[in-house]
Amino acid sequence: MSDDPKSPGAIARGWWRANLGARESAAARALAARLRRAAPMAALCEPAVMELARALHMGPGKADSLVRLVCLLAEVREEDAATLARRLGGSDPTMSPLRFQRLMRAEGDELIALLRRAVGMADRRCNVAALAQDLLYWEEARPRWCFHYFGADAPRDDLKESVK
Amino acid sequence: MLNLIEAPWIPVLCEDGSRHVVAPWQIAEPGILRPDWPRPDLNLACYELLIGLVFLADPPANNGDWQRRFAPDPDRLKEKLARFAVAFDLLGDGPRFLQDLAPLDGTPNPVDMLFIDSAGANTAKNNADLMVHRDRYGMLDLPLAAMALYTFQAHAPSGGAGNRTSMRGGGPLVTMVDPGDGLWSLVWANVPCGRSSDPDILPWMKPTRLSEKGQKSHPPEGQVFSAEAFFGMPRRLRLVGSGAGIEGVIQKPWGAHYASWKHPLSPYYRLKAGAEWLPKHPRPGRFGYRNWLGVIAREAGSENSELSLSLRDWGQRGGEASVIVAGWAMDNMKPRDFVLSVQPFLDLPIAAEDMLVGLILAADAAAVALRGALAAVLSEGDAREAAREAFFAATEGMFLDHLQTVKAGGSPCADWLNDLRRQALSQFDALAMPGLDRRESDRIREIVEARKTLSGCFAGYGKQGKALFQHLGMEPPVRGNTRKSA
């Protein structure tokens, strides 16, 4: 996981803190509620969402991805150091291995529904930056989730350079 | 008729690129690079034959004598070899080179039988000769027949009922020192110390020592070999032909059954102290650093493996050299591979050699750990073995770099640990990561666990991890320490 403050994950976390995470702010609670129920188009009409799109340089072509990102970030209430996959799995998993397998294979609307449920199972707490980064790059993220879910560290990219 | 002492019959390649045919004594003439037979196994055996001839006729008395006579002396060699001519007729009515003293009756086999990779009669009948070959040689000219005959007797595999293997079994591993200065320097570098012999020591000068009742031929009392090591006769053969060429070979079973010999050009091992010494045989495939132990590197305190005498002597004779490692890798009588490779001669102080051996054993432990981890991704057997081979091949270059460090007196242990870890994990990931998230969750768990164990091994955990750290002279972690992983 990159800790680069300029990484998309870090930018999205900043945005989440400012617009959704502050539970004492009525505006944040209201935006989160709207986003959780919003149809894709309605989510894109939120000024805050457009602000995030600009910060992440996401144009109209990335609308689906952006909607998925903000709808799921709206599900999270609290930050945690552990990634969502770690909070779901481990030695006494909150999410069953079979459900996890389904999550790994899901696509489109089913994926969003399962991820929503997953955030709920994790008491709406997880590492926001990691979740945002993973949602933006879901293909690469899935193998890492496998490791985290089963309580191990994922392989780091520095190995790849040494493959002979 | 061809006499192998007097006549020129050995094709050689010279430094100026020209090709000549020489008599054995002429190998001491300058400018000759190497034998130039049409097959690598004949070239290998030709070295052994020439080394054997010098040992027979004019060996160094000791390593001091070896130094003094370092310069080639063709006239002296010619004179010393002359009295052996009587034993080196290929054909004729007298004793014949490497053949039974009395004529054998029977149907001649095709001359192909002299080559280790020819198809036997049965294989040809069943049309099963895919990797071996039938009907390649209709007739051999006399020099080629002589060389093939020598090669066959020296490396013979078992050949069915009563047809004995060579003194070193079928397809021995041959290791010779090569100072890199042409043919004479190689031959002289590998001649054992000793005293010259008489022609009658050669087994074909008297009636064959049979072995149908299990009689064994031992080396002379108190020795592990004599000149006969270079001229063993496990097979009873008579060549059929004339001056024009050899057309067939008659074979009878129950030739000499050699026991407890140690050939000076091969490494030996034994299963435990006090057990019988066995000659090493090559494995098919690349000969890389993983195969060094007991062949070019001495294991610390190992009472159960011994480098070839030629390599041990070179330690006393000294100088820059490489080692030629060669031989047929056999599966009983089936040839699998001909191995021919050049390896460095390790001229290391004891402590440095121990460190180097530690690096090899560490890689072994890492490879075992990798193979174990791959159980989660690859099926049993060949696939996992292939991954292990790939692991050694991929780390070979780094290992040779570290060898330089060891030679210079440094310690590459920490770097080597990193190299091994990197290679093992990246090899694992290349097989396990693609599509990981699409597997059954039980299988995902297995793979994740396997990777955890594998990376733990490189932190010194687990059986292989402990071994790995010990071989690298590092302290394995104490239980309860926090664990770092990749």
XYZ file of C-alpha atoms in Angstrom:
650
model
C 0.000 0.000 0.000
C 1.528 3.289 -0.977
C 1.708 5.930 1.720
C 2.400 8.633 -0.809
C 0.329 11.684 0.238
C -0.331 12.351 -3.452
C -1.661 8.865 -4.158
C -5.315 8.651 -5.235
C -6.048 6.724 -2.047
C -4.630 9.487 0.141
C -6.477 12.177 -1.819
C -9.735 10.274 -1.472
C -9.160 9.854 2.268
C -8.655 13.606 2.625
C -11.872 14.159 0.759
C -13.699 11.597 2.938
C -12.461 13.297 6.136
C -13.609 16.696 4.917
C -16.970 15.681 3.465
C -18.149 12.443 5.067
C -16.069 11.380 8.030
C -16.865 14.242 10.336
C -19.855 12.579 12.014
C -20.525 15.657 14.198
C -21.219 17.750 11.107
C -24.819 17.658 9.910
C -23.722 18.370 6.352
C -21.461 15.346 6.315
C -24.156 13.084 7.755
C -26.613 14.341 5.195
C -24.221 13.875 2.251
C -23.417 10.359 3.381
C -27.100 9.527 3.606
C -27.786 10.947 0.147
C -24.898 9.100 -1.432
C -25.914 5.795 0.135
C -29.311 6.000 -1.468
C -28.359 7.842 -4.622
C -28.830 6.606 -8.140
C -25.571 6.958 -10.110
C -26.698 10.116 -11.863
C -27.810 11.753 -8.636
C -24.437 11.028 -7.040
C -22.681 12.737 -9.908
C -24.800 15.840 -9.307
C -23.297 16.383 -5.857
C -20.805 19.292 -5.930
C -18.558 17.495 -3.428
C -18.362 14.495 -5.722
C -17.334 16.717 -8.625
C -14.675 18.238 -6.402
C -13.273 14.753 -5.796
C -13.414 13.972 -9.525
C -11.263 17.034 -10.210
C -8.799 16.170 -7.474
C -8.431 12.655 -8.900
C -8.448 13.817 -12.548
C -11.397 11.550 -13.310
C -13.258 12.588 -16.433
C -16.717 11.497 -17.683
C -15.208 8.219 -18.904
C -14.522 7.226 -15.300
C -18.016 8.063 -14.037
C -18.866 4.474 -13.044
C -15.712 4.102 -11.074
C -16.254 7.448 -9.363
C -19.816 6.558 -8.380
C -18.704 3.219 -6.939
C -15.998 4.984 -4.973
C -18.154 7.668 -3.369
C -21.087 5.351 -2.631
C -18.810 3.003 -0.735
C -16.879 5.736 1.035
C -20.262 6.967 2.216
C -20.747 3.614 3.987
C -17.637 4.050 6.123
C -18.075 5.752 9.480
C -14.687 5.423 11.129
C -11.089 5.117 10.128
C -8.951 2.165 11.148
C -5.360 1.157 10.404
C -6.466 -2.291 9.227
C -7.675 -2.751 5.679
C -11.255 -3.854 5.066
C -10.117 -7.340 3.991
C -8.177 -7.813 7.236
C -11.166 -6.761 9.300
C -13.357 -9.249 7.458
C -11.031 -12.213 7.692
C -8.293 -13.507 9.959
C -8.495 -16.428 12.327
C -12.112 -15.774 13.321
C -13.565 -14.303 10.144
C -16.528 -11.916 10.208
C -17.242 -12.781 6.596
C -17.398 -16.461 5.675
C -14.836 -17.805 3.185
C -17.645 -18.674 0.815
C -19.012 -15.133 0.878
C -15.485 -13.832 0.401
C -15.111 -16.060 -2.644
C -18.306 -14.592 -4.060
C -17.042 -11.080 -3.424
C -13.813 -11.858 -5.300
C -15.765 -13.051 -8.337
C -18.497 -10.409 -8.351
C -18.759 -7.645 -10.929
C -20.844 -4.551 -11.588
C -23.852 -3.955 -9.377
C -23.388 -7.218 -7.507
C -19.870 -6.166 -6.568
C -21.113 -2.837 -5.196
C -23.858 -4.584 -3.212
C -21.448 -7.125 -1.723
C -18.854 -4.474 -0.878
C -21.543 -2.419 0.868
C -22.512 -5.399 2.946
C -18.838 -6.039 3.639
C -18.333 -2.520 5.010
C -21.368 -3.081 7.237
C -19.937 -6.386 8.511
C -16.742 -4.612 9.442
C -18.721 -2.246 11.691
C -18.215 0.466 9.106
C -14.586 0.818 10.146
C -11.598 0.299 7.882
C -8.545 1.904 6.330
C -10.165 4.503 4.078
C -7.140 5.315 1.933
C -6.540 1.642 1.181
C -10.197 1.057 0.372
C -10.319 4.032 -1.987
C -7.111 3.017 -3.741
C -8.349 -0.571 -4.090
C -11.707 0.503 -5.505
C -9.969 2.604 -8.136
C -7.675 -0.278 -9.092
C -9.862 -3.244 -8.276
C -8.131 -5.709 -10.638
C -4.777 -5.382 -8.900
C -6.363 -5.156 -5.480
C -8.127 -8.517 -5.461
C -5.056 -10.761 -4.968
C -3.959 -8.452 -2.139
C -7.386 -8.841 -0.524
C -6.887 -12.616 -0.599
C -3.736 -12.255 1.480
C -5.248 -9.766 3.888
C -8.422 -11.772 4.323
C -6.389 -14.856 5.268
C -4.295 -12.842 7.678
C -1.035 -12.511 5.772
C 0.941 -9.688 4.270
C 0.557 -9.358 0.546
C 3.623 -9.716 -1.675
C 5.294 -6.388 -2.247
C 5.987 -5.072 -5.705
C 9.726 -4.843 -5.070
C 9.943 -8.567 -5.797
C 8.702 -8.091 -9.305
C 11.791 -6.188 -10.348
C 14.012 -9.091 -9.457
C 12.224 -11.756 -11.443
C 14.854 -13.256 -13.652
C 46.860 -53.762 -39.324
C 46.466 -50.857 -36.952
C 48.815 -50.650 -33.987
C 47.560 -48.046 -31.570
C 51.000 -47.233 -30.152
C 53.014 -46.933 -33.336
C 50.591 -45.691 -35.956
C 49.028 -42.245 -36.149
C 45.301 -42.768 -35.533
C 44.073 -40.021 -33.205
C 42.498 -37.025 -34.979
C 43.431 -33.753 -33.274
C 42.634 -30.095 -33.701
C 45.585 -27.708 -33.537
C 45.854 -24.138 -32.318
C 46.213 -22.836 -35.855
C 42.897 -24.472 -36.777
C 44.477 -27.287 -38.777
C 43.522 -30.924 -38.257
C 45.993 -33.792 -38.047
C 46.086 -37.461 -37.189
C 48.739 -38.353 -34.618
C 50.213 -41.313 -32.751
C 49.874 -41.264 -28.948
C 53.473 -40.125 -28.333
C 52.914 -37.078 -30.538
C 50.464 -35.562 -28.053
C 53.535 -34.103 -26.374
C 54.229 -32.056 -29.488
C 53.407 -28.363 -29.252
C 50.342 -26.662 -30.681
C 47.781 -29.453 -30.251
C 44.513 -28.248 -28.787
C 42.336 -31.313 -28.263
C 41.203 -34.631 -29.708
C 38.856 -34.192 -32.624
C 36.586 -37.234 -32.856
C 33.141 -36.836 -34.360
C 31.424 -37.454 -31.000
C 31.926 -35.737 -27.630
C 31.832 -39.005 -25.687
C 34.726 -40.299 -27.812
C 36.683 -37.116 -27.086
C 36.092 -37.554 -23.376
C 37.215 -41.183 -23.471
C 40.198 -40.226 -25.621
C 41.470 -37.984 -22.821
C 41.082 -40.898 -20.425
C 42.931 -43.225 -22.801
C 45.852 -40.821 -23.220
C 46.077 -40.194 -19.471
C 45.994 -43.972 -19.026
C 48.793 -44.511 -21.543
C 51.085 -42.005 -19.815
C 50.266 -43.583 -16.455
C 51.005 -47.016 -17.881
C 54.346 -46.118 -19.437
C 55.840 -43.121 -17.673
C 53.933 -41.672 -14.703
C 55.403 -39.075 -12.324
C 56.853 -40.720 -9.210
C 55.368 -38.003 -7.011
C 54.092 -34.432 -7.299
C 57.623 -33.068 -7.126
C 58.573 -35.244 -10.058
C 55.422 -34.069 -11.771
C 56.621 -30.443 -11.497
C 60.068 -31.316 -12.826
C 58.675 -33.043 -15.890
C 56.088 -30.425 -16.651
C 57.587 -29.660 -20.048
C 56.472 -32.061 -22.794
C 59.097 -34.488 -24.117
C 57.787 -36.353 -27.178
C 60.968 -38.396 -27.676
C 60.947 -39.708 -24.154
C 57.242 -40.555 -24.406
C 57.834 -42.368 -27.696
C 60.594 -44.420 -26.166
C 58.616 -45.251 -23.017
C 55.517 -46.282 -24.954
C 57.413 -48.445 -27.456
C 57.474 -51.597 -25.341
C 53.663 -51.570 -25.057
C 53.134 -51.863 -28.803
C 52.743 -55.641 -28.406
C 49.482 -55.081 -26.524
C 47.962 -52.527 -28.850
C 47.082 -54.291 -32.075
C 43.451 -53.729 -32.876
C 43.211 -56.856 -35.040
C 45.430 -59.855 -35.847
C 46.140 -63.263 -34.323
C 47.945 -62.125 -31.189
C 46.460 -60.236 -28.245
C 44.012 -57.618 -29.401
C 43.389 -54.266 -27.724
C 40.523 -54.596 -25.209
C 39.302 -57.886 -26.720
C 39.221 -61.502 -25.585
C 42.480 -63.336 -26.140
C 40.795 -66.280 -27.863
C 38.448 -65.812 -30.813
C 34.773 -65.927 -29.843
C 32.261 -67.806 -31.904
C 28.790 -66.444 -32.404
C 26.816 -64.144 -34.607
C 28.357 -60.687 -34.902
C 26.224 -57.747 -33.740
C 26.183 -54.545 -35.781
C 29.006 -52.184 -34.790
C 26.388 -49.788 -33.431
C 26.545 -51.763 -30.200
C 29.812 -50.003 -29.337
C 27.957 -46.708 -28.912
C 26.101 -46.110 -25.707
C 23.201 -44.367 -27.435
C 22.456 -47.059 -29.986
C 19.267 -49.050 -29.925
C 19.468 -52.613 -28.669
C 18.068 -55.412 -30.808
C 14.877 -55.481 -28.795
C 14.288 -51.749 -28.990
C 14.764 -51.861 -32.731
C 12.409 -54.831 -33.021
C 9.704 -53.001 -31.066
C 10.340 -49.872 -33.098
C 10.843 -48.013 -29.827
C 14.020 -46.171 -30.748
C 12.910 -42.601 -30.439
C 15.786 -41.193 -28.390
C 18.310 -43.889 -29.257
C 19.200 -44.899 -32.777
C 19.635 -48.027 -34.866
C 21.616 -48.592 -38.053
C 23.772 -45.494 -37.901
C 27.128 -47.109 -38.517
C 27.426 -49.698 -41.270
C 31.169 -49.986 -40.993
C 33.719 -48.227 -38.809
C 37.201 -47.386 -39.991
C 39.831 -48.861 -37.671
C 40.697 -45.711 -35.677
C 37.035 -44.933 -35.017
C 36.400 -48.566 -34.071
C 39.347 -48.506 -31.662
C 38.125 -45.317 -30.009
C 34.540 -46.563 -29.824
C 35.705 -49.846 -28.326
C 37.713 -48.021 -25.659
C 34.818 -45.688 -24.886
C 32.439 -48.600 -24.581
C 34.670 -50.606 -22.220
C 35.373 -47.536 -20.079
C 31.760 -46.387 -19.693
C 29.782 -49.559 -20.377
C 26.256 -49.723 -19.009
C 24.741 -53.061 -18.097
C 23.796 -54.957 -21.235
C 21.475 -57.717 -20.222
C 22.343 -61.032 -18.595
C 26.014 -61.256 -17.697
C 27.127 -58.268 -19.752
C 28.998 -56.312 -17.119
C 29.105 -52.582 -16.499
C 32.363 -50.706 -16.484
C 34.510 -50.442 -13.365
C 32.570 -47.250 -12.550
C 29.122 -48.558 -13.465
C 27.166 -47.430 -16.496
C 28.005 -43.879 -17.559
C 30.383 -42.647 -14.853
C 30.940 -38.991 -14.028
C 34.397 -37.913 -15.191
C 36.174 -34.886 -13.716
C 39.465 -33.725 -15.169
C 41.621 -30.700 -14.519
C 42.216 -28.494 -17.558
C 45.069 -25.985 -17.194
C 43.882 -24.574 -20.512
C 47.176 -24.908 -22.305
C 46.455 -27.523 -24.935
C 46.302 -31.293 -25.053
C 49.587 -32.205 -23.368
C 48.967 -29.919 -20.392
C 45.549 -31.495 -19.814
C 46.837 -35.051 -20.071
C 49.845 -34.413 -17.814
C 47.706 -32.548 -15.267
C 45.601 -35.653 -14.688
C 48.178 -38.454 -14.707
C 48.265 -40.031 -11.229
C 51.596 -40.528 -9.475
C 52.939 -44.056 -9.479
C 55.333 -46.471 -11.110
C 55.269 -47.624 -14.691
C 53.721 -51.022 -15.440
C 54.434 -53.874 -17.799
C 52.323 -54.812 -20.808
C 51.175 -58.000 -19.085
C 49.183 -55.960 -16.544
C 46.657 -55.353 -19.325
C 43.711 -57.735 -18.984
C 43.634 -58.810 -22.650
C 47.192 -60.167 -22.485
C 45.921 -63.250 -20.671
C 42.761 -65.343 -20.743
C 39.725 -63.345 -19.652
C 38.872 -63.315 -15.955
C 35.348 -64.625 -16.084
C 32.642 -63.791 -13.589
C 29.811 -66.236 -14.237
C 30.194 -67.657 -10.727
C 30.357 -64.178 -9.206
C 34.160 -63.978 -9.151
C 35.300 -60.409 -8.653
C 38.388 -58.577 -9.840
C 39.938 -56.479 -7.096
C 42.718 -53.916 -7.391
C 46.213 -55.002 -6.301
C 46.617 -55.596 -2.561
C 46.749 -52.323 -0.606
C 45.887 -50.125 -3.578
C 42.638 -48.691 -4.885
C 43.654 -48.815 -8.535
C 46.346 -49.838 -10.987
C 46.884 -48.992 -14.638
C 44.062 -51.422 -15.351
C 41.658 -48.730 -14.137
C 42.222 -47.046 -17.499
C 42.037 -50.316 -19.437
C 39.250 -52.289 -17.818
C 37.556 -55.075 -19.752
C 34.072 -55.594 -18.350
C 32.740 -56.770 -21.724
C 34.021 -59.778 -23.669
C 34.234 -58.650 -27.270
C 35.918 -59.481 -30.556
C 35.801 -57.080 -33.458
C 34.966 -58.632 -36.825
C 36.512 -57.036 -39.871
C 39.652 -56.459 -41.853
C 42.061 -53.645 -42.621
C 39.236 -52.011 -44.556
C 37.052 -51.576 -41.513
C 35.073 -53.191 -38.726
C 31.696 -54.640 -39.663
C 30.558 -56.344 -36.524
C 31.207 -57.218 -32.897
C 30.862 -60.624 -31.278
C 29.959 -60.445 -27.598
C 29.984 -63.091 -24.863
C 28.748 -62.546 -21.323
C 30.579 -62.702 -17.971
C 33.557 -60.421 -18.489
C 35.502 -59.052 -15.547
C 33.422 -57.971 -12.564
C 35.357 -55.104 -10.990
C 34.870 -54.489 -7.286
C 36.335 -51.949 -4.834
C 38.314 -50.034 -7.462
C 38.635 -46.265 -7.350
C 39.158 -44.745 -10.751
C 41.458 -41.699 -10.532
C 39.273 -39.544 -12.787
C 35.956 -39.940 -10.988
C 34.532 -38.683 -7.686
C 33.273 -41.285 -5.217
C 30.762 -41.346 -2.376
C 29.509 -43.812 0.192
C 26.258 -44.025 2.052
C 27.856 -44.175 5.486
C 31.273 -44.536 7.052
C 32.611 -48.033 6.450
C 30.274 -48.714 3.543
C 31.503 -49.431 0.034
C 32.727 -46.474 -2.037
C 30.536 -45.889 -5.094
C 31.418 -43.860 -8.185
C 29.287 -40.786 -8.835
C 27.134 -40.634 -11.926
C 25.873 -37.507 -13.665
C 22.244 -36.468 -13.460
C 20.549 -35.435 -16.673
C 20.283 -31.708 -17.289
C 22.555 -28.790 -16.596
C 25.517 -29.320 -14.350
C 25.316 -26.247 -12.167
C 26.459 -25.122 -8.746
C 23.853 -27.309 -7.075
C 25.831 -30.343 -8.306
C 29.201 -29.099 -7.052
C 29.221 -30.887 -3.713
C 31.475 -33.900 -3.768
C 32.367 -33.251 -7.420
C 34.322 -30.006 -7.382
C 33.722 -28.777 -3.825
C 34.623 -30.698 -0.683
C 31.987 -30.832 1.990
C 33.259 -29.826 5.385
C 34.092 -32.889 7.431
C 32.377 -35.246 5.062
C 33.877 -38.692 5.424
C 31.530 -39.981 2.782
C 32.503 -38.216 -0.391
C 35.774 -37.868 -2.198
C 36.733 -35.732 -5.170
C 38.492 -37.492 -8.015
C 42.191 -38.147 -7.447
C 42.940 -35.889 -10.409
C 41.371 -32.901 -8.612
C 42.967 -33.743 -5.269
C 46.374 -34.022 -6.909
C 45.941 -30.684 -8.589
C 45.801 -29.071 -5.161
C 49.457 -30.170 -4.812
C 50.385 -29.390 -8.412
C 48.608 -26.101 -8.452
C 47.969 -23.237 -10.790
C 45.066 -21.733 -12.654
C 42.759 -24.375 -14.083
C 39.196 -25.229 -14.852
C 37.499 -28.560 -14.386
C 35.876 -30.564 -17.168
C 32.833 -32.405 -15.855
C 31.371 -34.887 -18.288
C 29.701 -38.225 -18.785
C 26.589 -40.045 -19.888
C 23.600 -39.735 -17.606
C 21.986 -43.149 -17.744
C 18.803 -44.735 -16.531
C 20.183 -48.242 -16.136
C 20.983 -49.058 -19.792
C 19.023 -46.206 -21.334
C 21.036 -43.077 -22.109
C 19.243 -39.931 -20.954
C 21.724 -37.148 -21.529
C 25.377 -36.492 -22.248
C 26.663 -33.919 -19.798
C 29.659 -31.807 -20.740
C 30.483 -28.707 -18.770
C 33.400 -26.586 -17.684
C 33.473 -25.534 -14.040
C 35.954 -23.467 -12.054
C 38.671 -25.200 -10.076
C 38.111 -24.124 -6.489
C 41.444 -23.255 -5.050
C 40.179 -22.044 -1.691
C 41.464 -22.085 1.868
C 39.492 -24.457 4.114
C 37.420 -21.760 5.800
C 36.468 -20.189 2.482
C 35.556 -23.545 0.988
C 33.343 -24.262 4.002
C 31.623 -20.934 3.481
C 31.067 -21.734 -0.188
C 29.650 -25.139 0.667
C 27.379 -23.327 3.129
C 26.067 -21.166 0.282
C 25.273 -24.270 -1.766
C 23.545 -26.025 1.141
C 21.587 -22.860 1.893
C 20.343 -22.794 -1.685
C 19.386 -26.437 -1.301
C 17.320 -25.633 1.775
C 15.707 -22.689 -0.002
C 14.854 -24.874 -2.981
C 13.273 -27.488 -0.733
C 11.215 -24.770 0.948
C 10.148 -23.445 -2.446
C 9.186 -26.899 -3.655
C 7.168 -27.400 -0.484
C 5.378 -24.091 -0.896
C 4.557 -24.875 -4.513
C 2.557 -27.880 -3.323
C -0.293 -25.373 -3.104
C -0.030 -24.530 -6.814
C 1.672 -27.331 -8.714
C 0.938 -31.003 -8.862
C 3.334 -33.501 -7.394
C 6.423 -34.628 -9.246
C 7.994 -33.270 -12.391
C 6.402 -29.829 -12.344
C 7.746 -29.101 -8.870
C 11.140 -30.575 -9.735
C 11.282 -28.361 -12.809
C 10.555 -25.323 -10.641
C 13.431 -26.353 -8.411
C 15.767 -26.679 -11.381
C 14.637 -23.247 -12.561
C 15.432 -21.859 -9.120
C 19.021 -23.095 -9.328
C 19.422 -21.927 -12.902
C 18.165 -18.452 -12.032
C 20.510 -18.067 -9.064
C 23.593 -19.464 -10.827
C 24.905 -16.090 -11.986
C 24.617 -14.516 -8.534
C 26.265 -17.547 -7.002
C 29.271 -17.213 -9.292
C 29.534 -13.524 -8.343
C 29.537 -14.524 -4.679
C 32.241 -17.082 -5.411
C 34.464 -14.168 -6.404
C 33.628 -12.451 -3.101
C 34.545 -15.603 -1.187
C 37.792 -15.882 -3.153
C 38.601 -12.298 -2.196
C 38.067 -13.175 1.463
C 34.654 -11.505 1.874
C 31.393 -12.935 3.166
C 28.429 -12.811 0.790
C 26.078 -14.642 3.180
C 23.642 -11.803 3.792
C 23.442 -10.910 0.102
C 22.961 -14.548 -0.805
C 20.077 -14.864 1.644
C 18.462 -11.890 -0.072
C 19.059 -13.344 -3.537
C 17.539 -16.671 -2.538
C 14.556 -15.022 -0.884
C 13.887 -12.778 -3.860
C 14.115 -15.614 -6.356
C 12.021 -18.051 -4.322
C 9.229 -15.577 -3.619
C 9.105 -14.166 -7.126
C 9.005 -17.679 -8.564
C 6.219 -18.540 -6.156
C 4.292 -15.379 -6.993
C 4.638 -15.901 -10.730
C 2.853 -19.227 -10.328
C 0.455 -18.376 -7.519
C -0.643 -14.780 -7.969
C -2.244 -14.691 -11.422
C -5.910 -15.465 -10.953
C -5.471 -16.057 -7.233
C -8.712 -14.220 -6.452
C -10.636 -16.483 -8.832
C -9.704 -19.691 -7.035
C -11.763 -21.561 -4.440
C -11.373 -19.895 -1.069
C -9.884 -23.074 0.463
C -7.239 -23.014 -2.217
C -6.631 -19.292 -1.640
C -6.099 -20.008 2.039
C -3.632 -22.771 1.190
C -1.653 -20.487 -1.125
C -1.617 -17.622 1.358
C -0.446 -19.968 4.113
C 2.207 -21.471 1.833
C 3.587 -18.069 0.997
C 3.635 -17.084 4.651
C 5.626 -20.223 5.452
C 7.958 -19.628 2.531
C 8.756 -16.050 3.469
C 9.073 -17.172 7.089
C 11.746 -19.613 5.969
C 13.912 -16.701 4.864
C 13.515 -15.144 8.292
C 14.856 -18.370 9.779
C 11.570 -19.991 10.791
C 10.652 -23.608 10.238
C 12.832 -26.604 9.514
C 14.283 -25.319 6.233
C 14.608 -21.813 7.649
C 16.732 -23.106 10.507
C 18.890 -25.091 8.110
C 19.185 -22.093 5.825
C 20.403 -19.850 8.639
C 22.802 -22.445 9.979
C 24.404 -22.974 6.576
C 24.840 -19.224 6.231
C 26.344 -18.996 9.707
C 23.456 -16.855 10.979
C 21.541 -17.163 14.226
C 17.993 -18.430 13.668
C 15.452 -16.226 15.477
C 14.432 -17.117 19.023
C 10.806 -18.098 19.444
C 8.499 -15.242 20.325
C 10.342 -12.665 18.286
C 8.149 -10.600 16.067
C 8.170 -11.856 12.582
C 9.009 -9.804 9.556
C 7.803 -10.998 6.228
C 7.693 -9.855 2.649
